[in-house]
Structure formats: structure tokens, C-alpha cells
């Protein structure tokens, strides 16, 4: 469906859990407030919500977190969502630490793509950023996905302009390496974002002949560039220095069932109370979810306000929102 500004809303990011096995400095360095399990949506509740939203035109689903692979229902959920009428792609965003041991079921689940978060290949620096993570596991995750024939992307929060170590993944395999500008959400507020335009300048300096890649890489806001001799592309998600709100197509579902319509505002609607209303049948729940989500989408804000941090009303951490 279209929102109040005529944008087609067809993509949802679903956070399965706020919990994570890493502690990234810009996300949740001290962990998260643990909420009782019963407050978190169950697999069947999430599937019902997706079924209802698919009837509104949502066709691309990203499973995220926290770390989605720490939740055992991840496997079943991917399969269920892939089977829902109208859903065209289901993809996963993960830090990759648990991925190698789950690669077989991930492949079997029919996942359409996996994004692995990896900001650096330097073991010491990776451990500093992630609160003690072992970079070799994240690197193994990239190789395992590629070997399994799963479309693989690397997501790096932009921390520096020289990223040749990450771009090396794109050289011989069709792995896109995407740079995400730091956003002033939660702990991200403590960092000065590195400008993605500087990263591109550096890539063009090191790789003359780098040029825009206009082929479609997915339903997201990344802008891509092809590097001569490389199989994968460099992608840029530049929320700060390349605002893309005019073409925003997304909504977000938190692990507690709140449907968020914009990353930086605490706006949206609570779908958990509908999905748990004991007086309703599943068909009625679907209808009420469509109604509530449709109204929220119509009021989706025009744009984020990262340039006016005082106006940001979102108080949750990125781990709760799902990135
Ligand atoms: N744990 C998974 C992972 O790391 O991929 C999924 C959840 S994580 C919140 C999703 C994405 O958000 C990651 O790529 C992470 O780097 C990014 N992220 C977290 N905090 C951010 C911030 N303040 N600004 C920009 N991106 C951020
Ligand atoms: Fe965990 Fe992902 Fe947040 Fe890092 S960015 S702490 S891996 S949820």
C-alpha cells in the first residue's frame, strides 16, 4: 500500500529478539534490559502478523534482531514466512557468529539472502568494536554462505575511509560490501558519522574506473558502485549524507510487537495486543492488524530528523529496533 506521501510500502524488518551474543559499541555495549519471554512475540504470532501485512502489500521481509540466530524459532519462522502468499523474499541480517553451525538448515530454509555485519577483519579491532567477538567466526560465516550458494552481503558501519580489507571479499566472489553511515540512535549518538562520500572517494582513488552500478541489488536504499575486476559491488547506505527518505519503502516490527513507521520516531502501533486478544479469531486478528497497520502506514513520517537530533523521539537501542 502507499503511505500518506505516495511511497509504496512493501518491506518490513522484523526483530526476533533484543538479545545478542555481541556487544557492539554503537549498538548495545552494556547488553539490553532483559524482558520476560512472554512479552516477546512467538513464532506463530509473527507469522500471523506477516500474513496480515502481506495482504497490505508487504512482500519483502528481513529477519533481524538483536541477533536473530540466538532464537531457536528462527528456522521455523523463515520457512513459514516464505510460504505466505504474496511474500517474495525473506532475508536475514546477522553478526554471523552462530551461522557456520546453522548453515545447513539456513540453506534448506530457502532463505533468499544473508547480510553479515562485519566492520573490520582486524581481530583486535573487531574485538574492540564487538565487545570481545572473534572475527574468524564472522569471516567463516561469509565463506560458508558463499559456499552454500546463498546471496551474501557484508554490512559495515562506516568507521574509516580505507576499507580494502572488507572490499577484498568482493574481489573473487559476488559478495556486495555495504557501508552504513552511523546513525544517531541509542549509543550511535556518541559517534561522529564518517561520511560515506569520503569512502567512495577513497575507493575511486585506489580503483580508477569505479562507476555506478545501476543493476538491482534488492529492495533497500543502498546505492551501488562496480569496481573494475571485482565480482561484488560496493554499496552505500548513507542516511546522514545521502538522505533517502523520499523513496523509503519500509516499516519495522519490534520483538514485542510494536510496528514502527520510521527509525527515528517512537511512532506506530501496537500489534501485540491485537494478536493476543483472546476474543478474536485468527481471521478477525488479521483484519484488525490490517486496519491498525494501514492507519499507521498512512501516517508514516515524511523523513527522519537525524540532522536535528533534539527531535529524535526514539529512545530504544538499535538492537531493539532491528537496525
Ligand atoms: N545482530 C545482527 C547484526 O549485527 O547484523 C542484526 C541486528 S543489528 C541491530 C542490524 C544492523 O544495524 C547491523 O548491521 C549493525 O551494524 C547496524 N547498526 C547498529 N547500530 C547502528 C547505528 N547506530 N548506526 C548504524 N547502524 C547500526
Ligand atoms: Fe548485536 Fe548486531 Fe547490535 Fe552488534 S549490531 S550488538 S551484533 S545486535
XYZ file of C-alpha atoms and ligand atoms in Angstrom:
358
model
C 0.000 0.000 0.000
C 1.013 3.622 -0.351
C 1.674 5.863 2.631
C 0.421 9.438 3.019
C 3.248 10.701 0.777
C 2.606 8.229 -2.042
C 5.541 5.960 -1.176
C 4.953 2.252 -1.820
C 5.493 0.408 1.470
C 6.489 -3.167 0.680
C 9.336 -4.058 3.054
C 9.394 -4.973 6.742
C 12.280 -5.586 9.129
C 11.308 -7.951 11.935
C 13.378 -8.017 15.108
C 13.124 -11.523 16.594
C 14.812 -10.610 19.847
C 16.666 -7.762 21.564
C 19.267 -10.206 22.862
C 22.637 -10.642 21.251
C 25.843 -12.612 21.671
C 27.935 -9.499 20.876
C 28.147 -6.050 22.466
C 28.876 -3.611 19.646
C 29.981 -0.185 20.875
C 27.395 1.692 18.782
C 24.519 -0.685 19.480
C 24.347 -2.319 22.929
C 27.758 -2.160 24.662
C 26.205 -2.988 28.045
C 23.640 -5.522 26.826
C 19.897 -4.967 26.957
C 17.273 -4.892 29.674
C 16.030 -8.448 29.761
C 12.286 -8.656 29.262
C 10.245 -11.683 30.324
C 9.949 -14.195 27.474
C 6.164 -13.905 27.394
C 6.474 -10.286 26.297
C 8.271 -11.349 23.117
C 6.185 -12.379 20.116
C 6.042 -16.116 19.442
C 6.742 -17.692 16.058
C 3.032 -18.190 15.261
C 2.221 -14.604 16.291
C 4.889 -13.180 13.995
C 3.700 -15.379 11.135
C 0.111 -14.179 11.629
C 1.230 -10.547 11.555
C 3.206 -11.137 8.349
C 0.186 -12.864 6.773
C -1.934 -9.806 7.517
C 0.726 -7.355 6.325
C 1.233 -9.330 3.107
C -2.409 -8.543 2.344
C -1.454 -4.848 2.563
C 1.339 -5.324 0.021
C 4.345 -6.168 2.180
C 6.363 -8.585 0.048
C 9.959 -8.325 1.318
C 10.831 -9.476 4.845
C 14.136 -9.022 6.658
C 14.691 -11.074 9.810
C 16.899 -9.196 12.242
C 17.436 -8.592 15.967
C 19.342 -8.351 18.358
C 20.923 -11.447 16.976
C 18.221 -13.486 15.203
C 20.247 -16.718 15.227
C 20.139 -16.885 19.047
C 16.393 -17.569 18.787
C 15.557 -21.176 18.111
C 12.363 -20.288 16.241
C 14.365 -18.535 13.518
C 14.485 -21.646 11.354
C 10.769 -22.408 11.505
C 9.833 -18.791 11.050
C 11.846 -18.340 7.863
C 10.113 -21.391 6.390
C 6.668 -20.234 7.497
C 7.121 -16.716 6.173
C 8.467 -17.963 2.850
C 5.244 -19.925 2.437
C 2.937 -16.934 2.957
C 1.006 -15.773 -0.123
C 2.468 -12.573 -1.514
C 5.856 -12.814 0.189
C 8.590 -12.639 -2.453
C 11.818 -12.521 -0.440
C 12.910 -13.418 3.077
C 16.416 -12.385 4.056
C 18.426 -12.377 7.264
C 20.756 -9.885 8.926
C 23.169 -11.468 11.390
C 26.536 -10.946 13.015
C 27.384 -14.405 11.651
C 28.940 -15.794 14.837
C 26.488 -18.725 15.013
C 25.981 -19.033 11.288
C 28.523 -21.682 10.240
C 26.906 -24.252 12.547
C 23.462 -23.370 11.177
C 24.367 -23.172 7.503
C 22.666 -26.447 6.531
C 19.221 -25.521 7.810
C 19.628 -21.971 6.583
C 20.240 -23.270 3.079
C 17.315 -25.697 3.402
C 15.010 -22.940 4.662
C 15.244 -21.347 1.219
C 16.482 -18.016 2.563
C 16.849 -15.503 -0.280
C 19.905 -13.747 1.077
C 22.041 -13.164 4.150
C 23.678 -9.929 5.302
C 26.606 -10.407 7.634
C 27.717 -7.499 9.793
C 31.486 -7.143 9.707
C 33.123 -3.767 10.272
C 36.768 -4.857 10.040
C 38.807 -8.022 9.508
C 41.406 -6.976 12.072
C 40.973 -9.366 15.033
C 41.903 -6.809 17.700
C 39.784 -4.032 16.258
C 36.834 -6.401 15.730
C 37.057 -7.496 19.360
C 37.124 -3.853 20.462
C 34.084 -2.950 18.369
C 32.017 -6.007 19.252
C 32.919 -6.352 22.927
C 35.123 -9.429 22.539
C 33.883 -11.065 19.335
C 36.057 -13.489 17.359
C 36.397 -12.134 13.827
C 37.365 -15.517 12.396
C 33.805 -16.733 13.090
C 32.236 -13.842 11.176
C 34.685 -14.392 8.310
C 33.858 -18.127 8.316
C 30.192 -17.143 8.114
C 30.790 -15.172 4.910
C 32.635 -18.111 3.335
C 30.016 -20.619 4.494
C 27.196 -18.597 2.921
C 29.023 -18.121 -0.355
C 29.880 -21.825 -0.483
C 26.236 -22.724 0.157
C 25.220 -20.579 -2.811
C 23.303 -18.048 -0.677
C 23.318 -14.435 -1.900
C 25.681 -12.793 0.597
C 26.274 -9.172 1.536
C 28.593 -7.668 4.110
C 27.282 -4.746 6.170
C 29.890 -2.483 7.744
C 29.098 0.523 9.870
C 31.395 3.130 8.326
C 34.287 3.789 10.711
C 37.133 4.774 8.353
C 37.743 5.614 4.720
C 40.194 2.793 3.902
C 38.229 -0.448 3.740
C 40.320 -2.532 1.353
C 40.274 -5.494 3.776
C 36.474 -5.673 3.505
C 36.363 -4.985 -0.232
C 38.646 -7.996 -0.735
C 35.554 -10.190 -0.115
C 34.027 -8.727 -3.281
C 37.022 -9.476 -5.475
C 36.572 -13.115 -6.379
C 33.015 -13.779 -5.181
C 29.745 -11.945 -5.900
C 29.642 -10.514 -2.367
C 28.426 -6.919 -2.055
C 30.173 -4.898 0.657
C 27.915 -2.162 2.001
C 28.886 0.801 4.117
C 26.260 2.060 6.553
C 26.672 5.542 7.966
C 26.483 5.600 11.746
C 23.023 6.757 12.828
C 22.347 8.785 15.997
C 20.114 6.127 17.538
C 20.915 4.826 21.028
C 24.679 4.588 21.527
C 25.200 5.681 17.918
C 24.674 9.248 19.194
C 28.121 9.135 20.791
C 29.920 8.830 17.454
C 30.568 11.303 14.685
C 29.469 9.577 11.498
C 32.139 9.034 8.841
C 30.870 10.453 5.554
C 30.258 7.674 3.003
C 31.222 10.074 0.204
C 34.769 10.002 1.585
C 34.744 6.207 1.459
C 33.666 6.295 -2.175
C 36.359 8.875 -2.978
C 38.976 6.577 -1.483
C 37.662 3.561 -3.440
C 37.787 5.611 -6.652
C 41.323 6.712 -5.855
C 42.526 3.140 -5.265
C 40.394 1.648 -8.067
C 40.227 4.015 -11.034
C 37.302 3.167 -13.290
C 34.894 2.519 -10.400
C 31.474 3.544 -11.645
C 27.795 3.488 -10.634
C 26.210 0.045 -10.745
C 22.581 0.572 -11.674
C 21.552 -3.094 -11.560
C 19.022 -4.041 -8.892
C 20.616 -5.478 -5.720
C 17.496 -5.715 -3.532
C 14.637 -3.622 -2.187
C 16.771 -1.429 0.125
C 18.142 2.126 -0.105
C 21.768 1.235 -0.915
C 23.467 2.911 -3.877
C 25.993 0.643 -5.601
C 29.294 1.053 -7.446
C 31.127 -1.504 -9.547
C 34.887 -1.833 -9.039
C 36.823 -2.937 -12.128
C 37.781 -6.614 -11.865
C 35.561 -7.241 -8.809
C 32.617 -9.634 -8.810
C 30.740 -7.947 -5.982
C 29.888 -4.263 -5.712
C 30.464 -1.601 -3.072
C 27.169 -0.350 -1.613
C 26.433 2.803 0.360
C 23.604 3.298 2.824
C 24.020 6.951 3.622
C 21.219 8.001 5.934
C 23.136 11.102 7.037
C 24.944 12.368 3.923
C 22.603 10.915 1.317
C 19.132 11.022 2.860
C 16.855 8.576 1.052
C 13.556 9.148 2.903
C 11.789 10.197 -0.309
C 11.957 6.609 -1.512
C 11.617 4.879 1.869
C 9.626 1.657 1.477
C 9.914 0.177 4.956
C 8.334 -0.430 8.314
C 9.713 -2.287 11.332
C 8.301 -4.761 13.855
C 9.966 -4.920 17.268
C 10.290 -8.191 19.139
C 7.486 -7.017 21.427
C 5.117 -6.445 18.542
C 5.264 -2.687 18.055
C 5.021 -1.667 14.392
C 7.372 1.273 13.824
C 6.952 3.502 10.810
C 10.222 5.463 10.970
C 13.594 4.707 12.517
C 13.920 7.944 14.448
C 10.415 8.465 15.844
C 8.646 6.477 18.503
C 5.579 6.275 16.273
C 3.495 3.380 15.061
C 1.034 0.930 16.537
C 0.995 -1.966 18.987
C 0.096 -5.170 17.130
C 0.762 -7.467 20.078
C -2.450 -6.527 21.834
C -4.377 -7.460 18.680
C -2.566 -10.711 18.029
C -3.103 -11.731 21.678
C -6.730 -10.658 22.019
C -8.437 -13.868 23.201
C -11.837 -12.694 21.977
C -10.752 -12.677 18.328
C -10.472 -15.475 15.763
C -7.338 -15.537 13.566
C -9.339 -14.068 10.676
C -10.518 -11.190 12.899
C -6.982 -10.643 14.147
C -5.743 -10.404 10.551
C -8.443 -7.854 9.766
C -7.646 -5.733 12.817
C -3.902 -5.885 12.135
C -4.512 -4.708 8.561
C -6.655 -1.854 9.879
C -4.157 -0.730 12.548
C -1.077 -1.172 10.340
C -2.793 0.547 7.408
C -3.598 3.590 9.567
C -0.038 3.712 10.932
C 1.453 3.473 7.421
C -0.762 6.338 6.241
C 0.797 8.472 8.974
C 4.391 7.380 8.334
C 6.572 10.489 8.833
C 7.900 12.218 5.716
C 11.539 11.946 6.744
C 13.936 11.232 9.574
C 15.358 14.122 11.596
C 18.938 12.950 12.136
C 20.093 16.491 11.292
C 18.012 17.780 14.266
C 18.940 15.268 16.995
C 16.744 17.077 19.537
C 13.688 15.960 17.579
C 14.525 12.245 17.661
C 11.865 10.631 19.826
C 13.076 7.028 19.510
C 14.581 6.051 22.871
C 15.220 2.365 22.204
C 18.578 0.862 21.285
C 19.295 -0.212 17.721
C 19.170 -3.832 18.915
C 15.504 -3.382 19.852
C 14.645 -1.690 16.592
C 16.498 -4.162 14.397
C 18.735 -1.722 12.516
N 22.782 -8.623 15.148
C 22.527 -8.505 13.753
C 23.665 -7.808 13.047
O 24.514 -7.233 13.719
O 23.644 -7.837 11.828
C 21.211 -7.839 13.426
C 20.808 -6.637 14.241
S 21.834 -5.195 14.064
C 20.991 -4.049 15.086
C 21.450 -4.688 12.415
C 22.429 -3.722 11.791
O 22.348 -2.476 12.460
C 23.887 -4.161 11.846
O 24.425 -4.183 10.541
C 24.541 -3.091 12.700
O 25.870 -2.857 12.307
C 23.645 -1.902 12.442
N 23.708 -0.861 13.470
C 23.634 -0.988 14.800
N 23.704 0.214 15.408
C 23.826 1.141 14.427
C 23.938 2.566 14.387
N 23.924 3.292 15.485
N 24.024 3.163 13.179
C 24.031 2.438 12.033
N 23.910 1.102 12.001
C 23.823 0.454 13.177
Fe 24.455 -7.420 18.378
Fe 24.023 -6.678 15.880
Fe 23.838 -4.899 17.889
Fe 26.224 -5.831 17.247
S 24.893 -4.612 15.927
S 25.372 -5.680 19.328
S 25.768 -7.878 16.620
S 22.523 -6.620 17.570
